[in-house]
Amino acid sequence: MKLKLAIQKSGRLQEDSMRLLKECGIDIGAGVNKLKAEANNFPVELFFLRDDDIPQYVEDGVADIGFVGENVVFEKNKKVDIAYALGFGKCRLSFAVRKDENYTGASFLQGKKIATSYPVIVQNYLDNNNVKAEIHEISGSVEIAPGIGLADVVCDLVSSGSTLFMNGLKEVETILQSQAVLIKRKELSVEAKLILESLLFRIESVKKANKNKYVLLNAPNDQLPKIISLLPGMKSPTVLPLASPGWSSVHSVIAESDFWEIIEQLKAAGAEGILVIPIEKMIL
Ligand code: PRT
Ligand code: ZN
């Protein structure tokens, strides 16, 4: 059997979805057509769909799992489970108003016309804040709605903010932070579950590797204790003698998030010739 995975056919999530599969060693070779493709070396079959349709297909079991934005998962509100946060496709769903407008909080929205492609999420937000407003659902180019007199407020996805800015709007309130997630259907066969576990194991190894760097450096032996204390490593750092007496080469793994701080401290402790190398996979 094969695990059926739905991914976006074209658009912002397509490339990252395909790259992640590749990094997991899953080879989508020949046989790629517009609708379906099979992996040569892993029991998975890909379905290429519009992102909006993915939750429905997963609920219905046409696909077992899917890669899709949380924004779409919450808007469609289908019976699926979020199994893993994939870390790409990050964006936020925000209200925006004309740049000269004075936004005073949720009560500002009372009685306003709001243009959005996310009527369900917006209505939830209004209900939670006891605000009544008129939602105009539009499927694209939401940002032009105030300019053409269709709405007072928009609620749209934002990443850099430049689309809003170019349309004379300002972001005033974020109602959802989103990223691509792996969703799965509620009822998976035992076999499908096993394949999913193996896929998740690979995805996690790739994600961990991306979050860490392999560091090699040269250290004077008298500074080794200090330098080793700065480098936790997976177990403990590897220390090898250099050809020149009194020096060692130290190898370790450090988290991307701590990277700059640790490098500064390593230099201060006398480390030289520091090399930083990306890690491809990391199995703990
Ligand atoms: O054809 P299909 O229906 O599959 O694709 P689509 O056109 O509906 O979606 P697509 O490809 O635009 O986006 C797919 C997913 O990418 C979304 O559901 C989000 O989860 C995620 N994503 C991440 C974004 C953005 N960032 C994003 N910036 N989706 C859309 N945008 C748009 C936004 O709507 C606005 O028009 O980009 C513009 C704003 O970008 P900035 O950088 O100017 O702020
Ligand atoms: Zn879409």
CSV table of C-alpha atoms and ligand atoms in Angstrom, one decimal:
chain,number,residue,atom,x,y,z
A,1,MET,CA,0.0,0.0,0.0
A,2,LYS,CA,1.0,3.6,-0.4
A,3,LEU,CA,0.3,6.6,1.8
A,4,LYS,CA,-1.6,9.2,-0.2
A,5,LEU,CA,-0.2,12.7,0.3
A,6,ALA,CA,-1.9,15.8,-1.0
A,7,ILE,CA,0.3,18.8,-1.8
A,8,GLN,CA,-0.4,22.2,-3.5
A,9,LYS,CA,-0.3,21.9,-7.2
A,10,SER,CA,1.2,25.3,-7.8
A,11,GLY,CA,1.7,28.3,-5.5
A,12,ARG,CA,3.6,29.4,-2.5
A,13,LEU,CA,3.7,26.0,-0.7
A,14,GLN,CA,4.6,23.9,-3.8
A,15,GLU,CA,8.3,24.3,-3.9
A,16,ASP,CA,8.9,24.0,-0.1
A,17,SER,CA,6.7,20.9,0.0
A,18,MET,CA,8.6,19.2,-2.8
A,19,ARG,CA,12.0,20.3,-1.3
A,20,LEU,CA,11.0,18.8,2.0
A,21,LEU,CA,10.2,15.4,0.4
A,22,LYS,CA,13.5,15.6,-1.4
A,23,GLU,CA,15.4,16.3,1.8
A,24,CYS,CA,13.7,13.3,3.3
A,25,GLY,CA,15.3,11.2,0.5
A,26,ILE,CA,12.0,10.7,-1.2
A,27,ASP,CA,12.5,10.6,-4.9
A,28,ILE,CA,9.6,11.7,-7.1
A,29,GLY,CA,11.1,10.7,-10.4
A,30,ALA,CA,9.5,10.0,-13.7
A,31,GLY,CA,5.7,9.6,-13.9
A,32,VAL,CA,5.0,13.1,-12.6
A,33,ASN,CA,1.9,14.3,-14.3
A,34,LYS,CA,-0.4,17.1,-13.5
A,35,LEU,CA,-2.5,15.2,-11.0
A,36,LYS,CA,-0.5,12.4,-9.4
A,37,ALA,CA,3.0,11.1,-9.0
A,38,GLU,CA,4.6,8.2,-7.2
A,39,ALA,CA,7.9,8.0,-5.3
A,40,ASN,CA,10.4,5.5,-6.5
A,41,ASN,CA,11.9,4.7,-3.1
A,42,PHE,CA,9.2,5.3,-0.5
A,43,PRO,CA,5.6,4.1,-0.3
A,44,VAL,CA,4.0,7.4,-0.9
A,45,GLU,CA,1.8,8.7,-3.7
A,46,LEU,CA,1.4,12.4,-4.4
A,47,PHE,CA,-1.8,14.2,-5.3
A,48,PHE,CA,-1.4,17.8,-6.7
A,49,LEU,CA,-4.4,19.9,-5.7
A,50,ARG,CA,-5.5,23.4,-5.0
A,51,ASP,CA,-4.6,24.2,-1.4
A,52,ASP,CA,-8.3,25.0,-0.5
A,53,ASP,CA,-9.4,21.5,-1.5
A,54,ILE,CA,-6.8,19.6,0.6
A,55,PRO,CA,-8.6,19.5,4.0
A,56,GLN,CA,-11.7,18.2,2.3
A,57,TYR,CA,-9.8,15.5,0.4
A,58,VAL,CA,-8.1,14.4,3.6
A,59,GLU,CA,-11.3,14.3,5.5
A,60,ASP,CA,-12.9,12.2,2.8
A,61,GLY,CA,-9.9,9.8,2.7
A,62,VAL,CA,-9.1,10.6,-1.0
A,63,ALA,CA,-5.8,11.5,0.5
A,64,ASP,CA,-4.4,10.2,3.9
A,65,ILE,CA,-2.3,13.2,4.7
A,66,GLY,CA,-1.7,16.7,3.2
A,67,PHE,CA,0.7,19.7,3.5
A,68,VAL,CA,-1.4,22.8,3.8
A,69,GLY,CA,-1.4,26.2,5.5
A,70,GLU,CA,-3.0,26.4,9.0
A,71,ASN,CA,-5.0,29.3,7.7
A,72,VAL,CA,-6.7,27.0,5.2
A,73,VAL,CA,-7.2,24.2,7.9
A,74,PHE,CA,-8.9,26.6,10.3
A,75,GLU,CA,-11.0,28.3,7.5
A,76,LYS,CA,-12.3,25.0,6.1
A,77,ASN,CA,-12.8,23.5,9.5
A,78,LYS,CA,-12.8,19.9,8.3
A,79,LYS,CA,-12.5,16.8,10.5
A,80,VAL,CA,-8.7,16.3,10.2
A,81,ASP,CA,-5.9,16.3,12.7
A,82,ILE,CA,-2.8,18.5,12.6
A,83,ALA,CA,0.1,16.0,13.0
A,84,TYR,CA,3.2,18.2,12.5
A,85,ALA,CA,4.2,21.9,12.0
A,86,LEU,CA,6.3,22.0,8.9
A,87,GLY,CA,8.0,25.4,9.5
A,88,PHE,CA,7.6,26.9,6.0
A,89,GLY,CA,4.8,29.1,4.5
A,90,LYS,CA,4.8,31.3,7.5
A,91,CYS,CA,2.4,34.3,7.4
A,92,ARG,CA,-0.3,35.9,9.5
A,93,LEU,CA,-3.9,36.8,9.0
A,94,SER,CA,-4.4,40.4,9.9
A,95,PHE,CA,-6.9,43.2,9.8
A,96,ALA,CA,-5.8,46.3,7.8
A,97,VAL,CA,-7.3,49.7,7.4
A,98,ARG,CA,-6.5,52.9,5.4
A,99,LYS,CA,-3.3,54.3,6.6
A,100,ASP,CA,-4.9,57.6,7.9
A,101,GLU,CA,-7.5,55.7,9.9
A,102,ASN,CA,-7.3,55.5,13.7
A,103,TYR,CA,-7.9,51.9,14.7
A,104,THR,CA,-9.0,51.6,18.3
A,105,GLY,CA,-9.2,47.8,18.8
A,106,ALA,CA,-11.9,45.3,18.0
A,107,SER,CA,-14.7,47.7,18.7
A,108,PHE,CA,-13.5,49.7,15.6
A,109,LEU,CA,-14.9,46.9,13.5
A,110,GLN,CA,-18.5,47.4,14.7
A,111,GLY,CA,-20.8,48.0,11.7
A,112,LYS,CA,-17.9,48.0,9.3
A,113,LYS,CA,-17.6,46.2,5.9
A,114,ILE,CA,-14.8,43.7,6.0
A,115,ALA,CA,-13.4,42.2,2.8
A,116,THR,CA,-11.6,38.8,3.3
A,117,SER,CA,-11.0,35.4,1.8
A,118,TYR,CA,-11.3,34.0,5.4
A,119,PRO,CA,-15.0,34.6,6.4
A,120,VAL,CA,-15.1,31.7,8.9
A,121,ILE,CA,-12.0,32.8,10.9
A,122,VAL,CA,-13.1,36.4,10.7
A,123,GLN,CA,-16.6,35.7,11.9
A,124,ASN,CA,-15.2,33.6,14.8
A,125,TYR,CA,-13.0,36.6,15.8
A,126,LEU,CA,-16.0,39.0,15.6
A,127,ASP,CA,-18.1,36.6,17.7
A,128,ASN,CA,-15.4,36.2,20.3
A,129,ASN,CA,-15.2,40.0,20.6
A,130,ASN,CA,-18.9,40.6,20.5
A,131,VAL,CA,-18.7,42.7,17.4
A,132,LYS,CA,-21.1,42.8,14.5
A,133,ALA,CA,-19.8,43.6,11.1
A,134,GLU,CA,-20.6,42.8,7.5
A,135,ILE,CA,-18.2,40.3,5.9
A,136,HIS,CA,-17.7,40.4,2.1
A,137,GLU,CA,-16.0,37.3,0.9
A,138,ILE,CA,-13.7,37.8,-2.0
A,139,SER,CA,-11.3,35.2,-3.3
A,140,GLY,CA,-8.3,37.3,-4.4
A,141,SER,CA,-6.8,40.9,-4.4
A,142,VAL,CA,-8.5,41.6,-1.1
A,143,GLU,CA,-6.2,44.6,-0.6
A,144,ILE,CA,-7.8,46.6,-3.4
A,145,ALA,CA,-11.3,46.5,-1.7
A,146,PRO,CA,-11.0,49.8,0.3
A,147,GLY,CA,-9.7,51.7,-2.7
A,148,ILE,CA,-12.7,50.8,-4.8
A,149,GLY,CA,-15.2,51.4,-2.0
A,150,LEU,CA,-16.1,47.8,-1.4
A,151,ALA,CA,-15.0,47.7,2.2
A,152,ASP,CA,-13.7,49.8,5.1
A,153,VAL,CA,-11.4,47.1,6.4
A,154,VAL,CA,-9.6,44.0,5.0
A,155,CYS,CA,-8.5,40.8,6.7
A,156,ASP,CA,-5.8,39.2,4.6
A,157,LEU,CA,-2.6,37.1,4.8
A,158,VAL,CA,0.5,39.2,5.3
A,159,SER,CA,4.1,38.2,5.2
A,160,SER,CA,6.4,41.2,4.4
A,161,GLY,CA,3.6,43.7,4.6
A,162,SER,CA,4.5,45.3,1.2
A,163,THR,CA,1.2,44.5,-0.5
A,164,LEU,CA,-0.8,46.4,2.2
A,165,PHE,CA,1.7,49.2,2.1
A,166,MET,CA,1.5,49.6,-1.7
A,167,ASN,CA,-2.3,49.8,-1.4
A,168,GLY,CA,-2.2,52.6,1.2
A,169,LEU,CA,-3.2,50.3,4.0
A,170,LYS,CA,-1.7,49.5,7.4
A,171,GLU,CA,-1.8,46.3,9.4
A,172,VAL,CA,-3.6,46.9,12.7
A,173,GLU,CA,-4.3,43.5,14.3
A,174,THR,CA,-3.2,39.9,13.8
A,175,ILE,CA,-5.8,37.3,14.4
A,176,LEU,CA,-3.9,34.2,13.3
A,177,GLN,CA,-0.3,33.1,13.0
A,178,SER,CA,0.1,30.5,10.3
A,179,GLN,CA,2.5,28.0,8.8
A,180,ALA,CA,2.3,24.9,6.7
A,181,VAL,CA,1.3,21.8,8.6
A,182,LEU,CA,1.0,18.2,8.0
A,183,ILE,CA,-2.7,17.2,8.4
A,184,LYS,CA,-3.9,13.6,8.6
A,185,ARG,CA,-7.3,11.9,8.3
A,186,LYS,CA,-8.9,10.7,11.5
A,187,GLU,CA,-9.1,7.1,10.5
A,188,LEU,CA,-5.8,5.7,9.2
A,189,SER,CA,-5.1,2.1,8.6
A,190,VAL,CA,-2.4,0.4,10.7
A,191,GLU,CA,-0.2,0.2,7.6
A,192,ALA,CA,-0.8,3.9,6.7
A,193,LYS,CA,0.1,4.9,10.3
A,194,LEU,CA,3.4,3.0,10.0
A,195,ILE,CA,4.3,4.8,6.8
A,196,LEU,CA,3.3,8.1,8.3
A,197,GLU,CA,5.5,7.4,11.3
A,198,SER,CA,8.5,6.7,9.1
A,199,LEU,CA,7.8,9.9,7.1
A,200,LEU,CA,7.5,11.9,10.3
A,201,PHE,CA,10.8,10.5,11.5
A,202,ARG,CA,12.5,11.6,8.4
A,203,ILE,CA,10.9,15.1,8.5
A,204,GLU,CA,12.0,15.5,12.1
A,205,SER,CA,15.5,14.6,11.2
A,206,VAL,CA,15.6,17.1,8.4
A,207,LYS,CA,14.1,19.8,10.6
A,208,LYS,CA,16.5,19.2,13.4
A,209,ALA,CA,19.4,19.3,11.0
A,210,ASN,CA,18.2,22.6,9.6
A,211,LYS,CA,18.1,24.0,13.1
A,212,ASN,CA,21.7,23.0,13.9
A,213,LYS,CA,25.2,23.6,12.5
A,214,TYR,CA,28.3,21.5,12.6
A,215,VAL,CA,31.2,23.6,14.0
A,216,LEU,CA,34.9,22.8,13.7
A,217,LEU,CA,37.5,25.0,15.3
A,218,ASN,CA,41.1,25.0,16.5
A,219,ALA,CA,41.8,25.6,20.1
A,220,PRO,CA,44.9,26.0,22.2
A,221,ASN,CA,45.0,23.0,24.6
A,222,ASP,CA,45.1,25.2,27.7
A,223,GLN,CA,41.8,26.7,26.7
A,224,LEU,CA,40.1,23.3,26.0
A,225,PRO,CA,38.0,23.1,29.2
A,226,LYS,CA,36.6,26.6,28.6
A,227,ILE,CA,35.8,25.9,24.9
A,228,ILE,CA,34.3,22.5,25.6
A,229,SER,CA,32.0,24.1,28.2
A,230,LEU,CA,30.7,26.4,25.5
A,231,LEU,CA,29.9,23.5,23.2
A,232,PRO,CA,27.4,21.0,24.5
A,233,GLY,CA,27.3,18.9,21.3
A,234,MET,CA,25.0,15.9,20.8
A,235,LYS,CA,26.8,14.0,23.6
A,236,SER,CA,30.1,15.9,24.0
A,237,PRO,CA,32.4,17.5,21.5
A,238,THR,CA,35.0,15.5,19.6
A,239,VAL,CA,38.6,16.6,20.4
A,240,LEU,CA,41.4,15.6,18.0
A,241,PRO,CA,45.1,16.6,18.3
A,242,LEU,CA,46.5,18.9,15.6
A,243,ALA,CA,49.9,18.3,14.0
A,244,SER,CA,51.2,21.5,15.6
A,245,PRO,CA,51.8,20.7,19.3
A,246,GLY,CA,49.7,22.4,21.9
A,247,TRP,CA,46.6,22.7,19.7
A,248,SER,CA,43.5,20.6,19.1
A,249,SER,CA,40.7,20.5,16.7
A,250,VAL,CA,37.2,20.5,18.3
A,251,HIS,CA,34.1,19.4,16.5
A,252,SER,CA,30.5,19.9,17.7
A,253,VAL,CA,26.9,20.7,16.9
A,254,ILE,CA,25.3,24.0,17.9
A,255,ALA,CA,21.8,25.3,17.6
A,256,GLU,CA,21.2,27.9,14.9
A,257,SER,CA,19.4,30.1,17.5
A,258,ASP,CA,22.5,30.2,19.8
A,259,PHE,CA,24.9,30.4,17.0
A,260,TRP,CA,26.2,34.0,17.0
A,261,GLU,CA,26.4,34.3,20.8
A,262,ILE,CA,28.4,31.1,21.1
A,263,ILE,CA,30.7,32.0,18.2
A,264,GLU,CA,31.6,35.3,20.0
A,265,GLN,CA,32.3,33.5,23.2
A,266,LEU,CA,34.4,30.9,21.4
A,267,LYS,CA,36.6,33.6,19.8
A,268,ALA,CA,37.0,35.3,23.1
A,269,ALA,CA,38.1,32.0,24.6
A,270,GLY,CA,40.9,31.7,22.0
A,271,ALA,CA,39.3,29.5,19.3
A,272,GLU,CA,40.7,30.0,15.8
A,273,GLY,CA,39.9,28.8,12.3
A,274,ILE,CA,36.2,28.3,13.0
A,275,LEU,CA,34.3,26.5,10.3
A,276,VAL,CA,30.5,26.3,10.3
A,277,ILE,CA,28.9,23.6,8.1
A,278,PRO,CA,25.3,22.9,7.4
A,279,ILE,CA,24.0,19.5,8.6
A,280,GLU,CA,22.0,17.4,6.1
A,281,LYS,CA,20.2,14.9,8.5
A,282,MET,CA,20.3,14.6,12.3
A,283,ILE,CA,19.3,11.3,14.0
A,284,LEU,CA,19.4,11.4,17.7
B,1,PRT,O1,-4.1,27.9,-6.4
B,1,PRT,P1,-4.2,27.6,-4.9
B,1,PRT,O2,-5.6,27.8,-4.4
B,1,PRT,O3,-3.6,26.3,-4.5
B,1,PRT,O4,-3.3,28.7,-4.2
B,1,PRT,P2,-3.6,30.1,-3.5
B,1,PRT,O5,-3.5,31.2,-4.5
B,1,PRT,O6,-4.9,30.0,-2.7
B,1,PRT,O7,-2.5,30.2,-2.4
B,1,PRT,P3,-1.0,30.8,-2.4
B,1,PRT,O8,-0.2,29.9,-3.3
B,1,PRT,O9,-1.0,32.2,-2.7
B,1,PRT,O10,-0.7,30.5,-0.9
B,1,PRT,C1,-0.7,29.2,-0.3
B,1,PRT,C2,-0.4,29.4,1.1
B,1,PRT,O11,0.8,30.0,1.4
B,1,PRT,C3,-1.4,30.2,1.9
B,1,PRT,O12,-2.6,29.5,2.2
B,1,PRT,C4,-0.6,30.5,3.2
B,1,PRT,O13,-0.7,29.4,4.1
B,1,PRT,C5,0.8,30.6,2.7
B,1,PRT,N1,1.3,32.0,2.6
B,1,PRT,C6,2.5,32.5,3.2
B,1,PRT,C7,0.8,33.0,1.9
B,1,PRT,C8,1.6,34.2,2.1
B,1,PRT,N2,2.6,33.8,2.9
B,1,PRT,C9,1.3,35.4,1.5
B,1,PRT,N3,2.0,36.4,1.7
B,1,PRT,N4,-0.3,33.1,1.1
B,1,PRT,C10,-0.6,34.3,0.6
B,1,PRT,N5,0.1,35.4,0.7
B,1,PRT,C11,-0.4,36.6,-0.1
B,1,PRT,C12,-1.4,37.5,0.6
B,1,PRT,O14,-2.7,36.9,0.4
B,1,PRT,C13,-1.2,38.8,0.0
B,1,PRT,O15,-1.8,38.9,-1.2
B,1,PRT,O16,0.7,37.5,-0.3
B,1,PRT,C14,0.3,38.9,-0.2
B,1,PRT,C15,0.9,39.5,1.0
B,1,PRT,O17,2.3,39.3,1.0
B,1,PRT,P4,3.3,40.5,1.5
B,1,PRT,O18,4.6,39.9,1.5
B,1,PRT,O19,3.2,41.6,0.5
B,1,PRT,O20,2.8,40.8,2.9
B,2,ZN,ZN,-6.1,28.6,-2.5
